[in-house]
Amino acid sequence: MERKVFVLAGSATLTLAISPSLKGELRELNWVNWSEETRRFLEERVRKLKLLKKLDTMTKDSRLTEEDIMEIGAKINKGIAKRHGIKV
């Protein structure tokens, strides 16, 4: 495996191993700034994981079933679609 080094915001370095085939694919897309793409991906992933952790904390004592949650989610999605003029 080849190691790639990415510099994140000038303050930290991340090294990861990638397969030779992935390296070839990245090389084919040589106009892409992979450091920036990786940084953005990691920032978004961290944001989502923090949100999931917060949701887990908020719902840890919930008595709702998965079915209840799916039903509530469907109603919310319909309301959002209606507000934005999207037919479902």
Short mmCIF file of C-alpha atoms in Angstrom, two decimals:
data_model
loop_
_atom_site.label_atom_id
_atom_site.label_comp_id
_atom_site.label_asym_id
_atom_site.label_seq_id
_atom_site.Cartn_x
_atom_site.Cartn_y
_atom_site.Cartn_z
CA MET A 1 0.00 0.00 0.00
CA GLU A 2 1.17 3.46 -0.84
CA ARG A 3 1.00 6.17 1.80
CA LYS A 4 -0.47 9.56 1.01
CA VAL A 5 0.26 12.57 3.18
CA PHE A 6 -2.25 15.40 3.40
CA VAL A 7 -1.58 18.70 5.14
CA LEU A 8 -4.67 20.01 6.89
CA ALA A 9 -4.88 23.79 7.31
CA GLY A 10 -1.13 24.03 7.77
CA SER A 11 -1.31 22.73 11.32
CA ALA A 12 -1.55 18.94 11.16
CA THR A 13 -0.62 16.12 8.85
CA LEU A 14 -2.67 13.03 8.15
CA THR A 15 -1.09 9.95 6.62
CA LEU A 16 -3.15 7.10 5.25
CA ALA A 17 -2.57 3.96 3.25
CA ILE A 18 -4.33 3.48 -0.08
CA SER A 19 -4.28 0.62 -2.53
CA PRO A 20 -2.29 0.91 -5.76
CA SER A 21 -5.54 0.78 -7.74
CA LEU A 22 -7.00 3.70 -5.79
CA LYS A 23 -3.74 5.61 -6.26
CA GLY A 24 -4.12 5.09 -10.00
CA GLU A 25 -7.69 6.36 -9.94
CA LEU A 26 -6.66 9.44 -7.96
CA ARG A 27 -3.84 10.09 -10.40
CA GLU A 28 -6.32 9.93 -13.32
CA LEU A 29 -8.28 12.73 -11.64
CA ASN A 30 -5.19 14.88 -11.23
CA TRP A 31 -7.09 18.18 -11.38
CA VAL A 32 -8.79 17.37 -8.06
CA ASN A 33 -7.21 18.80 -4.92
CA TRP A 34 -7.36 15.60 -2.85
CA SER A 35 -6.07 17.31 0.28
CA GLU A 36 -8.97 19.75 0.17
CA GLU A 37 -11.49 17.03 -0.72
CA THR A 38 -10.28 14.89 2.18
CA ARG A 39 -10.36 17.81 4.62
CA ARG A 40 -13.92 18.70 3.63
CA PHE A 41 -15.01 15.07 3.87
CA LEU A 42 -13.51 14.70 7.34
CA GLU A 43 -15.04 17.97 8.57
CA GLU A 44 -18.49 16.89 7.35
CA ARG A 45 -18.10 13.39 8.78
CA VAL A 46 -17.07 14.76 12.18
CA ARG A 47 -20.04 17.17 12.13
CA LYS A 48 -22.45 14.31 11.37
CA LEU A 49 -20.96 12.01 13.99
CA LYS A 50 -21.22 14.74 16.63
CA LEU A 51 -24.84 15.26 15.68
CA LEU A 52 -25.54 11.52 15.94
CA LYS A 53 -23.88 11.44 19.36
CA LYS A 54 -26.03 14.37 20.47
CA LEU A 55 -29.17 12.67 19.14
CA ASP A 56 -28.25 9.45 20.96
CA THR A 57 -27.87 11.40 24.19
CA MET A 58 -31.19 13.19 23.66
CA THR A 59 -33.10 10.01 22.87
CA LYS A 60 -31.46 7.53 25.24
CA ASP A 61 -34.50 7.51 27.55
CA SER A 62 -37.10 7.60 24.77
CA ARG A 63 -39.92 5.08 24.85
CA LEU A 64 -40.70 5.48 21.16
CA THR A 65 -40.42 2.38 19.04
CA GLU A 66 -38.60 2.32 15.72
CA GLU A 67 -42.03 2.17 14.05
CA ASP A 68 -43.11 5.33 15.92
CA ILE A 69 -39.96 7.11 14.82
CA MET A 70 -40.42 6.09 11.18
CA GLU A 71 -44.04 7.32 11.26
CA ILE A 72 -43.04 10.67 12.76
CA GLY A 73 -40.21 10.99 10.21
CA ALA A 74 -42.60 10.32 7.33
CA LYS A 75 -44.97 13.03 8.60
CA ILE A 76 -42.09 15.50 8.91
CA ASN A 77 -40.88 14.70 5.38
CA LYS A 78 -44.39 15.20 3.98
CA GLY A 79 -44.67 18.54 5.77
CA ILE A 80 -41.32 19.72 4.44
CA ALA A 81 -42.22 18.61 0.91
CA LYS A 82 -45.58 20.40 1.12
CA ARG A 83 -43.93 23.60 2.39
CA HIS A 84 -41.54 23.56 -0.57
CA GLY A 85 -44.18 22.65 -3.15
CA ILE A 86 -42.86 19.13 -3.75
CA LYS A 87 -45.44 16.46 -4.47
CA VAL A 88 -44.92 13.11 -2.77
#
